[in-house]
mmCIF file with all atom_site columns, C-alpha atoms in Angstrom:
data_model
loop_
_atom_site.group_PDB
_atom_site.id
_atom_site.type_symbol
_atom_site.label_atom_id
_atom_site.label_alt_id
_atom_site.label_comp_id
_atom_site.label_asym_id
_atom_site.label_entity_id
_atom_site.label_seq_id
_atom_site.pdbx_PDB_ins_code
_atom_site.Cartn_x
_atom_site.Cartn_y
_atom_site.Cartn_z
_atom_site.occupancy
_atom_site.B_iso_or_equiv
_atom_site.pdbx_formal_charge
_atom_site.auth_seq_id
_atom_site.auth_comp_id
_atom_site.auth_asym_id
_atom_site.auth_atom_id
_atom_site.pdbx_PDB_model_num
ATOM 1   C CA . GLU V 1 1   ? 31.510  91.033  141.424 1.00 63.00 ? 1   GLU V CA 1
ATOM 2   C CA . CYS V 1 2   ? 29.024  91.558  138.582 1.00 70.00 ? 2   CYS V CA 1
ATOM 3   C CA . VAL V 1 3   ? 26.184  89.993  140.612 1.00 66.00 ? 3   VAL V CA 1
ATOM 4   C CA . GLU V 1 4   ? 27.159  92.074  143.627 1.00 70.00 ? 4   GLU V CA 1
ATOM 5   C CA . ARG V 1 5   ? 26.956  95.282  141.605 1.00 73.00 ? 5   ARG V CA 1
ATOM 6   C CA . MET V 1 6   ? 23.587  94.298  140.132 1.00 67.00 ? 6   MET V CA 1
ATOM 7   C CA . SER V 1 7   ? 22.242  93.726  143.643 1.00 66.00 ? 7   SER V CA 1
ATOM 8   C CA . ASP V 1 8   ? 23.479  97.121  144.784 1.00 71.00 ? 8   ASP V CA 1
ATOM 9   C CA . SER V 1 9   ? 22.032  98.905  141.736 1.00 72.00 ? 9   SER V CA 1
ATOM 10  C CA . ILE V 1 10  ? 18.608  97.287  141.978 1.00 65.00 ? 10  ILE V CA 1
ATOM 11  C CA . ALA V 1 11  ? 18.443  97.905  145.726 1.00 63.00 ? 11  ALA V CA 1
ATOM 12  C CA . ASN V 1 12  ? 19.145  101.588 145.097 1.00 68.00 ? 12  ASN V CA 1
ATOM 13  C CA . ILE V 1 13  ? 16.500  101.816 142.370 1.00 62.00 ? 13  ILE V CA 1
ATOM 14  C CA . ALA V 1 14  ? 13.929  100.036 144.531 1.00 61.00 ? 14  ALA V CA 1
ATOM 15  C CA . ASN V 1 15  ? 14.886  102.201 147.498 1.00 64.00 ? 15  ASN V CA 1
ATOM 16  C CA . THR V 1 16  ? 15.370  99.058  149.561 1.00 62.00 ? 16  THR V CA 1
ATOM 17  C CA . GLU V 1 17  ? 17.494  99.159  152.674 1.00 61.00 ? 17  GLU V CA 1
ATOM 18  C CA . SER V 1 18  ? 18.771  95.623  152.238 1.00 61.00 ? 18  SER V CA 1
ATOM 19  C CA . LYS V 1 19  ? 19.872  94.192  148.907 1.00 60.00 ? 19  LYS V CA 1
ATOM 20  C CA . GLU V 1 20  ? 18.977  90.769  150.319 1.00 67.00 ? 20  GLU V CA 1
ATOM 21  C CA . ASP V 1 21  ? 15.337  91.703  149.623 1.00 68.00 ? 21  ASP V CA 1
ATOM 22  C CA . VAL V 1 22  ? 16.041  91.881  145.886 1.00 74.00 ? 22  VAL V CA 1
ATOM 23  C CA . GLU V 1 23  ? 15.861  88.712  143.775 1.00 81.00 ? 23  GLU V CA 1
ATOM 24  C CA . LEU V 1 24  ? 18.027  88.615  140.666 1.00 85.00 ? 24  LEU V CA 1
ATOM 25  C CA . SER V 1 25  ? 17.592  86.683  137.440 1.00 89.00 ? 25  SER V CA 1
ATOM 26  C CA . VAL V 1 26  ? 20.464  85.915  135.080 1.00 91.00 ? 26  VAL V CA 1
ATOM 27  C CA . LYS V 1 27  ? 20.217  84.977  131.390 1.00 93.00 ? 27  LYS V CA 1
ATOM 28  C CA . HIS V 1 28  ? 23.230  83.112  130.095 1.00 93.00 ? 28  HIS V CA 1
ATOM 29  C CA . ARG V 1 29  ? 24.450  80.406  127.742 1.00 93.00 ? 29  ARG V CA 1
ATOM 30  C CA . LEU V 1 30  ? 26.102  77.097  128.530 1.00 94.00 ? 30  LEU V CA 1
ATOM 31  C CA . GLY V 1 31  ? 29.489  78.755  128.054 1.00 92.00 ? 31  GLY V CA 1
ATOM 32  C CA . VAL V 1 32  ? 31.363  81.104  125.729 1.00 90.00 ? 32  VAL V CA 1
ATOM 33  C CA . ARG V 1 33  ? 33.995  80.664  123.034 1.00 89.00 ? 33  ARG V CA 1
ATOM 34  C CA . ASP V 1 34  ? 36.066  82.955  120.817 1.00 87.00 ? 34  ASP V CA 1
ATOM 35  C CA . ALA V 1 35  ? 34.213  83.008  117.488 1.00 82.00 ? 35  ALA V CA 1
ATOM 36  C CA . ALA V 1 36  ? 37.418  83.282  115.435 1.00 81.00 ? 36  ALA V CA 1
ATOM 37  C CA . THR V 1 37  ? 38.905  80.091  116.897 1.00 85.00 ? 37  THR V CA 1
ATOM 38  C CA . TYR V 1 38  ? 35.691  78.174  117.618 1.00 85.00 ? 38  TYR V CA 1
ATOM 39  C CA . ASP V 1 39  ? 35.882  74.532  116.498 1.00 87.00 ? 39  ASP V CA 1
ATOM 40  C CA . ALA V 1 40  ? 32.350  73.522  115.519 1.00 85.00 ? 40  ALA V CA 1
ATOM 41  C CA . GLU V 1 41  ? 33.314  69.903  114.831 1.00 87.00 ? 41  GLU V CA 1
ATOM 42  C CA . HIS V 1 42  ? 34.877  69.530  118.283 1.00 87.00 ? 42  HIS V CA 1
ATOM 43  C CA . ASP V 1 43  ? 31.822  71.094  119.902 1.00 88.00 ? 43  ASP V CA 1
ATOM 44  C CA . GLN V 1 44  ? 29.543  68.646  118.073 1.00 88.00 ? 44  GLN V CA 1
ATOM 45  C CA . GLN V 1 45  ? 31.601  65.773  119.485 1.00 89.00 ? 45  GLN V CA 1
ATOM 46  C CA . GLN V 1 46  ? 31.451  67.115  123.031 1.00 87.00 ? 46  GLN V CA 1
ATOM 47  C CA . THR V 1 47  ? 29.112  65.261  125.362 1.00 91.00 ? 47  THR V CA 1
ATOM 48  C CA . ASP V 1 48  ? 26.331  66.795  127.423 1.00 94.00 ? 48  ASP V CA 1
ATOM 49  C CA . ASP V 1 49  ? 28.293  65.794  130.521 1.00 94.00 ? 49  ASP V CA 1
ATOM 50  C CA . GLU V 1 50  ? 31.194  68.034  129.513 1.00 92.00 ? 50  GLU V CA 1
ATOM 51  C CA . ALA V 1 51  ? 28.856  70.918  128.707 1.00 93.00 ? 51  ALA V CA 1
ATOM 52  C CA . TYR V 1 52  ? 27.053  70.420  132.009 1.00 95.00 ? 52  TYR V CA 1
ATOM 53  C CA . GLN V 1 53  ? 30.262  70.546  134.009 1.00 94.00 ? 53  GLN V CA 1
ATOM 54  C CA . GLU V 1 54  ? 31.292  73.874  132.499 1.00 92.00 ? 54  GLU V CA 1
ATOM 55  C CA . CYS V 1 55  ? 27.880  75.465  133.002 1.00 94.00 ? 55  CYS V CA 1
ATOM 56  C CA . GLN V 1 56  ? 27.562  74.051  136.526 1.00 94.00 ? 56  GLN V CA 1
ATOM 57  C CA . GLU V 1 57  ? 30.747  75.789  137.593 1.00 93.00 ? 57  GLU V CA 1
ATOM 58  C CA . PHE V 1 58  ? 29.393  79.109  136.316 1.00 92.00 ? 58  PHE V CA 1
ATOM 59  C CA . ILE V 1 59  ? 26.088  78.644  138.144 1.00 93.00 ? 59  ILE V CA 1
ATOM 60  C CA . GLN V 1 60  ? 27.827  77.766  141.385 1.00 91.00 ? 60  GLN V CA 1
ATOM 61  C CA . THR V 1 61  ? 29.910  80.924  141.086 1.00 89.00 ? 61  THR V CA 1
ATOM 62  C CA . ILE V 1 62  ? 27.024  83.346  140.488 1.00 88.00 ? 62  ILE V CA 1
ATOM 63  C CA . THR V 1 63  ? 24.550  81.788  142.954 1.00 88.00 ? 63  THR V CA 1
ATOM 64  C CA . GLU V 1 64  ? 26.877  81.154  145.886 1.00 85.00 ? 64  GLU V CA 1
ATOM 65  C CA . ASN V 1 65  ? 26.206  83.707  148.627 1.00 80.00 ? 65  ASN V CA 1
ATOM 66  C CA . SER V 1 66  ? 24.029  85.771  146.288 1.00 81.00 ? 66  SER V CA 1
ATOM 67  C CA . ASN V 1 67  ? 20.332  86.416  145.750 1.00 84.00 ? 67  ASN V CA 1
ATOM 68  C CA . VAL V 1 68  ? 20.188  85.025  142.206 1.00 88.00 ? 68  VAL V CA 1
ATOM 69  C CA . GLN V 1 69  ? 17.019  82.945  142.087 1.00 91.00 ? 69  GLN V CA 1
ATOM 70  C CA . LYS V 1 70  ? 16.094  82.537  138.424 1.00 93.00 ? 70  LYS V CA 1
ATOM 71  C CA . LEU V 1 71  ? 18.363  81.410  135.574 1.00 94.00 ? 71  LEU V CA 1
ATOM 72  C CA . GLN V 1 72  ? 17.253  81.661  131.955 1.00 95.00 ? 72  GLN V CA 1
ATOM 73  C CA . VAL V 1 73  ? 19.563  79.336  130.070 1.00 96.00 ? 73  VAL V CA 1
ATOM 74  C CA . HIS V 1 74  ? 20.049  79.432  126.300 1.00 94.00 ? 74  HIS V CA 1
ATOM 75  C CA . ALA V 1 75  ? 20.998  75.814  125.773 1.00 94.00 ? 75  ALA V CA 1
ATOM 76  C CA . ARG V 1 76  ? 24.030  76.327  123.526 1.00 93.00 ? 76  ARG V CA 1
ATOM 77  C CA . LEU V 1 77  ? 27.418  78.031  123.625 1.00 92.00 ? 77  LEU V CA 1
ATOM 78  C CA . GLY V 1 78  ? 27.786  81.739  122.945 1.00 89.00 ? 78  GLY V CA 1
ATOM 79  C CA . LEU V 1 79  ? 30.345  82.818  120.349 1.00 86.00 ? 79  LEU V CA 1
ATOM 80  C CA . LEU V 1 80  ? 32.051  86.136  121.050 1.00 84.00 ? 80  LEU V CA 1
ATOM 81  C CA . GLY V 1 81  ? 34.046  88.365  118.739 1.00 78.00 ? 81  GLY V CA 1
ATOM 82  C CA . ASP V 1 82  ? 34.632  88.458  114.993 1.00 71.00 ? 82  ASP V CA 1
ATOM 83  C CA . PHE V 1 83  ? 33.850  85.406  112.859 1.00 64.00 ? 83  PHE V CA 1
ATOM 84  C CA . THR V 1 84  ? 36.249  86.544  110.122 1.00 60.00 ? 84  THR V CA 1
ATOM 85  C CA . PRO V 1 85  ? 39.773  86.696  111.600 1.00 53.00 ? 85  PRO V CA 1
ATOM 86  C CA . GLU V 1 86  ? 41.314  87.142  108.137 1.00 52.00 ? 86  GLU V CA 1
ATOM 87  C CA . ARG V 1 87  ? 39.694  90.590  107.811 1.00 47.00 ? 87  ARG V CA 1
ATOM 88  C CA . THR V 1 88  ? 42.345  93.191  108.626 1.00 44.00 ? 88  THR V CA 1
ATOM 89  C CA . GLU V 1 89  ? 40.760  96.518  107.673 1.00 47.00 ? 89  GLU V CA 1
ATOM 90  C CA . THR V 1 90  ? 39.555  98.797  110.461 1.00 49.00 ? 90  THR V CA 1
ATOM 91  C CA . LEU V 1 91  ? 35.831  99.387  110.599 1.00 47.00 ? 91  LEU V CA 1
ATOM 92  C CA . TRP V 1 92  ? 34.362  102.845 110.989 1.00 45.00 ? 92  TRP V CA 1
ATOM 93  C CA . THR V 1 93  ? 33.641  104.037 114.523 1.00 49.00 ? 93  THR V CA 1
ATOM 94  C CA . PRO V 1 94  ? 31.392  106.988 115.442 1.00 48.00 ? 94  PRO V CA 1
ATOM 95  C CA . ASP V 1 95  ? 34.282  109.126 116.704 1.00 50.00 ? 95  ASP V CA 1
ATOM 96  C CA . SER V 1 96  ? 36.400  108.784 113.565 1.00 50.00 ? 96  SER V CA 1
ATOM 97  C CA . SER V 1 97  ? 35.949  110.598 110.261 1.00 49.00 ? 97  SER V CA 1
ATOM 98  C CA . GLU V 1 98  ? 39.390  109.872 108.774 1.00 51.00 ? 98  GLU V CA 1
ATOM 99  C CA . GLN V 1 99  ? 41.723  106.896 108.550 1.00 53.00 ? 99  GLN V CA 1
ATOM 100 C CA . LYS V 1 100 ? 45.169  106.096 107.144 1.00 52.00 ? 100 LYS V CA 1
ATOM 101 C CA . ASN V 1 101 ? 45.608  103.759 104.212 1.00 50.00 ? 101 ASN V CA 1
ATOM 102 C CA . LYS V 1 102 ? 48.469  101.256 103.897 1.00 54.00 ? 102 LYS V CA 1
ATOM 103 C CA . LEU V 1 103 ? 50.759  103.975 102.566 1.00 58.00 ? 103 LEU V CA 1
ATOM 104 C CA . GLY V 1 104 ? 50.017  106.277 105.480 1.00 61.00 ? 104 GLY V CA 1
ATOM 105 C CA . ALA V 1 105 ? 47.932  108.731 103.480 1.00 59.00 ? 105 ALA V CA 1
ATOM 106 C CA . THR V 1 106 ? 44.809  110.207 105.055 1.00 60.00 ? 106 THR V CA 1
ATOM 107 C CA . ILE V 1 107 ? 41.575  109.033 103.461 1.00 56.00 ? 107 ILE V CA 1
ATOM 108 C CA . LYS V 1 108 ? 37.989  110.090 103.967 1.00 58.00 ? 108 LYS V CA 1
ATOM 109 C CA . ILE V 1 109 ? 35.590  107.485 105.274 1.00 57.00 ? 109 ILE V CA 1
ATOM 110 C CA . ASP V 1 110 ? 32.319  106.551 103.611 1.00 60.00 ? 110 ASP V CA 1
ATOM 111 C CA . HIS V 1 111 ? 30.250  106.478 106.804 1.00 63.00 ? 111 HIS V CA 1
ATOM 112 C CA . LYS V 1 112 ? 27.172  104.824 105.306 1.00 70.00 ? 112 LYS V CA 1
ATOM 113 C CA . ARG V 1 113 ? 29.248  102.081 103.712 1.00 72.00 ? 113 ARG V CA 1
ATOM 114 C CA . GLU V 1 114 ? 31.137  101.402 106.936 1.00 66.00 ? 114 GLU V CA 1
ATOM 115 C CA . GLN V 1 115 ? 27.945  101.345 108.977 1.00 70.00 ? 115 GLN V CA 1
ATOM 116 C CA . TYR V 1 116 ? 26.470  98.866  106.505 1.00 68.00 ? 116 TYR V CA 1
ATOM 117 C CA . LYS V 1 117 ? 29.552  96.638  106.793 1.00 69.00 ? 117 LYS V CA 1
ATOM 118 C CA . ALA V 1 118 ? 29.396  96.756  110.587 1.00 66.00 ? 118 ALA V CA 1
ATOM 119 C CA . LYS V 1 119 ? 25.692  95.859  110.605 1.00 69.00 ? 119 LYS V CA 1
ATOM 120 C CA . LYS V 1 120 ? 26.290  93.015  108.137 1.00 68.00 ? 120 LYS V CA 1
ATOM 121 C CA . LEU V 1 121 ? 29.005  91.541  110.364 1.00 66.00 ? 121 LEU V CA 1
ATOM 122 C CA . ALA V 1 122 ? 26.708  91.872  113.382 1.00 65.00 ? 122 ALA V CA 1
ATOM 123 C CA . ARG V 1 123 ? 23.958  90.003  111.513 1.00 66.00 ? 123 ARG V CA 1
ATOM 124 C CA . ILE V 1 124 ? 26.366  87.222  110.580 1.00 66.00 ? 124 ILE V CA 1
ATOM 125 C CA . SER V 1 125 ? 27.441  86.945  114.217 1.00 66.00 ? 125 SER V CA 1
ATOM 126 C CA . THR V 1 126 ? 23.834  86.793  115.433 1.00 68.00 ? 126 THR V CA 1
ATOM 127 C CA . ILE V 1 127 ? 22.788  84.164  112.880 1.00 67.00 ? 127 ILE V CA 1
ATOM 128 C CA . GLN V 1 128 ? 25.784  81.934  113.575 1.00 68.00 ? 128 GLN V CA 1
ATOM 129 C CA . ASN V 1 129 ? 25.336  82.321  117.330 1.00 66.00 ? 129 ASN V CA 1
ATOM 130 C CA . ARG V 1 130 ? 21.852  80.879  117.166 1.00 65.00 ? 130 ARG V CA 1
ATOM 131 C CA . SER V 1 131 ? 22.556  78.141  114.616 1.00 66.00 ? 131 SER V CA 1
ATOM 132 C CA . VAL V 1 132 ? 26.168  76.897  114.686 1.00 78.00 ? 132 VAL V CA 1
ATOM 133 C CA . PRO V 1 133 ? 26.684  75.735  118.310 1.00 88.00 ? 133 PRO V CA 1
ATOM 134 C CA . PRO V 1 134 ? 24.577  72.614  118.973 1.00 91.00 ? 134 PRO V CA 1
ATOM 135 C CA . LEU V 1 135 ? 21.555  72.818  121.255 1.00 92.00 ? 135 LEU V CA 1
ATOM 136 C CA . ARG V 1 136 ? 21.807  70.874  124.510 1.00 95.00 ? 136 ARG V CA 1
ATOM 137 C CA . PRO V 1 137 ? 18.432  71.216  126.298 1.00 95.00 ? 137 PRO V CA 1
ATOM 138 C CA . ASN V 1 138 ? 19.144  68.140  128.421 1.00 95.00 ? 138 ASN V CA 1
ATOM 139 C CA . VAL V 1 139 ? 21.874  70.134  130.168 1.00 96.00 ? 139 VAL V CA 1
ATOM 140 C CA . VAL V 1 140 ? 19.246  72.624  131.364 1.00 97.00 ? 140 VAL V CA 1
ATOM 141 C CA . ASN V 1 141 ? 17.016  69.764  132.547 1.00 96.00 ? 141 ASN V CA 1
ATOM 142 C CA . ARG V 1 142 ? 19.893  68.270  134.511 1.00 96.00 ? 142 ARG V CA 1
ATOM 143 C CA . LEU V 1 143 ? 20.733  71.618  136.096 1.00 96.00 ? 143 LEU V CA 1
ATOM 144 C CA . SER V 1 144 ? 17.130  72.014  137.233 1.00 96.00 ? 144 SER V CA 1
ATOM 145 C CA . GLU V 1 145 ? 17.253  68.570  138.858 1.00 96.00 ? 145 GLU V CA 1
ATOM 146 C CA . ASN V 1 146 ? 20.527  69.180  140.673 1.00 95.00 ? 146 ASN V CA 1
ATOM 147 C CA . TYR V 1 147 ? 19.653  72.704  141.813 1.00 94.00 ? 147 TYR V CA 1
ATOM 148 C CA . PRO V 1 148 ? 15.989  72.360  142.906 1.00 94.00 ? 148 PRO V CA 1
ATOM 149 C CA . HIS V 1 149 ? 16.182  75.571  144.972 1.00 93.00 ? 149 HIS V CA 1
ATOM 150 C CA . LEU V 1 150 ? 16.735  77.597  141.771 1.00 94.00 ? 150 LEU V CA 1
ATOM 151 C CA . ASP V 1 151 ? 14.237  78.367  138.996 1.00 95.00 ? 151 ASP V CA 1
ATOM 152 C CA . PHE V 1 152 ? 15.430  77.389  135.525 1.00 97.00 ? 152 PHE V CA 1
ATOM 153 C CA . VAL V 1 153 ? 13.904  78.606  132.262 1.00 96.00 ? 153 VAL V CA 1
ATOM 154 C CA . THR V 1 154 ? 14.979  76.876  129.051 1.00 96.00 ? 154 THR V CA 1
ATOM 155 C CA . ASN V 1 155 ? 15.673  78.856  125.878 1.00 95.00 ? 155 ASN V CA 1
ATOM 156 C CA . GLY V 1 156 ? 16.952  78.274  122.347 1.00 92.00 ? 156 GLY V CA 1
ATOM 157 C CA . GLY V 1 157 ? 15.471  76.562  119.289 1.00 91.00 ? 157 GLY V CA 1
ATOM 158 C CA . ILE V 1 158 ? 11.864  76.583  120.543 1.00 92.00 ? 158 ILE V CA 1
ATOM 159 C CA . LYS V 1 159 ? 9.557   77.138  117.559 1.00 90.00 ? 159 LYS V CA 1
ATOM 160 C CA . SER V 1 160 ? 6.118   75.849  118.578 1.00 90.00 ? 160 SER V CA 1
ATOM 161 C CA . MET V 1 161 ? 3.802   74.950  121.441 1.00 89.00 ? 161 MET V CA 1
ATOM 162 C CA . GLU V 1 162 ? 4.828   71.334  120.881 1.00 91.00 ? 162 GLU V CA 1
ATOM 163 C CA . ASP V 1 163 ? 8.449   72.297  121.484 1.00 92.00 ? 163 ASP V CA 1
ATOM 164 C CA . ILE V 1 164 ? 7.476   73.987  124.765 1.00 91.00 ? 164 ILE V CA 1
ATOM 165 C CA . HIS V 1 165 ? 5.705   70.861  126.013 1.00 91.00 ? 165 HIS V CA 1
ATOM 166 C CA . HIS V 1 166 ? 8.594   68.659  124.878 1.00 92.00 ? 166 HIS V CA 1
ATOM 167 C CA . ARG V 1 167 ? 11.133  70.787  126.739 1.00 93.00 ? 167 ARG V CA 1
ATOM 168 C CA . VAL V 1 168 ? 9.184   71.445  129.938 1.00 92.00 ? 168 VAL V CA 1
ATOM 169 C CA . ASP V 1 169 ? 6.709   68.627  130.612 1.00 92.00 ? 169 ASP V CA 1
ATOM 170 C CA . GLY V 1 170 ? 8.051   65.978  132.979 1.00 92.00 ? 170 GLY V CA 1
ATOM 171 C CA . THR V 1 171 ? 11.063  68.063  134.044 1.00 94.00 ? 171 THR V CA 1
ATOM 172 C CA . ASN V 1 172 ? 11.908  70.431  136.884 1.00 94.00 ? 172 ASN V CA 1
ATOM 173 C CA . VAL V 1 173 ? 12.291  73.295  134.396 1.00 95.00 ? 173 VAL V CA 1
ATOM 174 C CA . MET V 1 174 ? 9.802   75.998  135.357 1.00 93.00 ? 174 MET V CA 1
ATOM 175 C CA . GLY V 1 175 ? 9.191   77.404  131.887 1.00 92.00 ? 175 GLY V CA 1
ATOM 176 C CA . ALA V 1 176 ? 10.434  78.306  128.431 1.00 93.00 ? 176 ALA V CA 1
ATOM 177 C CA . MET V 1 177 ? 11.652  81.588  126.969 1.00 93.00 ? 177 MET V CA 1
ATOM 178 C CA . LEU V 1 178 ? 10.845  82.373  123.340 1.00 91.00 ? 178 LEU V CA 1
ATOM 179 C CA . GLY V 1 179 ? 12.207  85.117  121.139 1.00 87.00 ? 179 GLY V CA 1
ATOM 180 C CA . ARG V 1 180 ? 12.259  85.181  117.342 1.00 86.00 ? 180 ARG V CA 1
ATOM 181 C CA . SER V 1 181 ? 9.727   82.372  116.946 1.00 89.00 ? 181 SER V CA 1
ATOM 182 C CA . VAL V 1 182 ? 7.041   84.519  118.582 1.00 88.00 ? 182 VAL V CA 1
ATOM 183 C CA . ILE V 1 183 ? 7.993   87.543  116.468 1.00 87.00 ? 183 ILE V CA 1
ATOM 184 C CA . ASN V 1 184 ? 8.107   85.582  113.213 1.00 88.00 ? 184 ASN V CA 1
ATOM 185 C CA . HIS V 1 185 ? 5.120   83.268  113.830 1.00 86.00 ? 185 HIS V CA 1
ATOM 186 C CA . PRO V 1 186 ? 2.880   84.831  116.520 1.00 82.00 ? 186 PRO V CA 1
ATOM 187 C CA . CYS V 1 187 ? -0.200  82.868  115.463 1.00 82.00 ? 187 CYS V CA 1
ATOM 188 C CA . SER V 1 188 ? 1.573   79.631  116.376 1.00 84.00 ? 188 SER V CA 1
ATOM 189 C CA . PHE V 1 189 ? 1.202   80.592  120.038 1.00 85.00 ? 189 PHE V CA 1
ATOM 190 C CA . THR V 1 190 ? -2.414  81.765  120.212 1.00 80.00 ? 190 THR V CA 1
ATOM 191 C CA . HIS V 1 191 ? -3.210  78.949  122.665 1.00 79.00 ? 191 HIS V CA 1
ATOM 192 C CA . VAL V 1 192 ? -0.374  79.750  125.044 1.00 82.00 ? 192 VAL V CA 1
ATOM 193 C CA . ASP V 1 193 ? -2.806  81.062  127.705 1.00 78.00 ? 193 ASP V CA 1
ATOM 194 C CA . GLY V 1 194 ? -4.114  77.531  127.972 1.00 77.00 ? 194 GLY V CA 1
ATOM 195 C CA . LEU V 1 195 ? -0.931  76.627  129.854 1.00 76.00 ? 195 LEU V CA 1
ATOM 196 C CA . TRP V 1 196 ? -2.377  78.602  132.780 1.00 75.00 ? 196 TRP V CA 1
ATOM 197 C CA . GLY V 1 197 ? -5.894  77.250  132.412 1.00 75.00 ? 197 GLY V CA 1
ATOM 198 C CA . ASP V 1 198 ? -7.287  80.224  130.490 1.00 73.00 ? 198 ASP V CA 1
ATOM 199 C CA . THR V 1 199 ? -9.878  79.401  127.839 1.00 72.00 ? 199 THR V CA 1
ATOM 200 C CA . LEU V 1 200 ? -9.707  82.524  125.708 1.00 70.00 ? 200 LEU V CA 1
ATOM 201 C CA . PRO V 1 201 ? -11.070 82.381  122.144 1.00 71.00 ? 201 PRO V CA 1
ATOM 202 C CA . LYS V 1 202 ? -8.460  81.832  119.454 1.00 74.00 ? 202 LYS V CA 1
ATOM 203 C CA . TRP V 1 203 ? -8.045  84.942  117.316 1.00 78.00 ? 203 TRP V CA 1
ATOM 204 C CA . THR V 1 204 ? -7.569  84.643  113.592 1.00 82.00 ? 204 THR V CA 1
ATOM 205 C CA . ARG V 1 205 ? -5.182  86.857  111.652 1.00 85.00 ? 205 ARG V CA 1
ATOM 206 C CA . GLU V 1 206 ? -8.185  88.828  110.395 1.00 90.00 ? 206 GLU V CA 1
ATOM 207 C CA . ASP V 1 207 ? -9.382  89.386  113.986 1.00 89.00 ? 207 ASP V CA 1
ATOM 208 C CA . VAL V 1 208 ? -5.973  90.773  114.933 1.00 87.00 ? 208 VAL V CA 1
ATOM 209 C CA . ILE V 1 209 ? -5.822  93.100  111.919 1.00 91.00 ? 209 ILE V CA 1
ATOM 210 C CA . GLN V 1 210 ? -9.351  94.411  112.514 1.00 94.00 ? 210 GLN V CA 1
ATOM 211 C CA . ALA V 1 211 ? -8.602  95.034  116.201 1.00 93.00 ? 211 ALA V CA 1
ATOM 212 C CA . HIS V 1 212 ? -5.414  96.865  115.265 1.00 94.00 ? 212 HIS V CA 1
ATOM 213 C CA . ILE V 1 213 ? -7.296  99.027  112.759 1.00 96.00 ? 213 ILE V CA 1
ATOM 214 C CA . GLN V 1 214 ? -9.769  100.026 115.472 1.00 96.00 ? 214 GLN V CA 1
ATOM 215 C CA . TYR V 1 215 ? -6.891  100.808 117.815 1.00 96.00 ? 215 TYR V CA 1
ATOM 216 C CA . CYS V 1 216 ? -5.266  103.042 115.178 1.00 96.00 ? 216 CYS V CA 1
ATOM 217 C CA . ILE V 1 217 ? -8.570  104.882 114.608 1.00 95.00 ? 217 ILE V CA 1
ATOM 218 C CA . GLN V 1 218 ? -8.945  105.472 118.338 1.00 95.00 ? 218 GLN V CA 1
ATOM 219 C CA . GLU V 1 219 ? -5.387  106.739 118.639 1.00 95.00 ? 219 GLU V CA 1
ATOM 220 C CA . GLU V 1 220 ? -5.860  109.129 115.702 1.00 94.00 ? 220 GLU V CA 1
ATOM 221 C CA . GLU V 1 221 ? -8.986  110.540 117.340 1.00 93.00 ? 221 GLU V CA 1
ATOM 222 C CA . ARG V 1 222 ? -7.248  110.865 120.674 1.00 92.00 ? 222 ARG V CA 1
ATOM 223 C CA . CYS V 1 223 ? -4.284  112.730 119.177 1.00 91.00 ? 223 CYS V CA 1
ATOM 224 C CA . LYS V 1 224 ? -6.356  115.281 117.266 1.00 83.00 ? 224 LYS V CA 1
#
């Protein structure tokens, strides 16, 4: 149903008469678990075969009789919900300015403090989601072999050009998706254009800073 609605929405945006003309891509993980009850030790003991079976069923469901063509697979489980089930207090929400304490008395809410607590919990969830569940890139490779009519992009734990080659070379995987590694270490990927045969000069950090300074000067002049 979700894929069907995406097809309808994109067809409407593209002003296309037939939604069959629209190709969809889906980014997903190998599966999902409740963060509060997630058993990391059991997950570590699980085989790639078991992880493959679960993910394969999901892929069959979303690609059968649909126009999903590309799948970007983060090669680990996704953990949903709160990682601290013992916490019982209610967090602040934007539409609430008062709450009741345990005795039923009305108390004022410290909005900044509650927002900070909510952001801290979100950070914990994000960090654990990308570090606690084990990576299983071989599952993505196997999916690409068994579904050659679909385009698979591998994602998760890729930190260098060497990692890209290790994940992609010699497989049916069409590419790799990078996120935080590019943001945190952009200079590690200055040769990425070489994957497409481009021979652009490698910029140093100083080159980038100087180019950005010139861009800022130009923008200041333009906005005067």
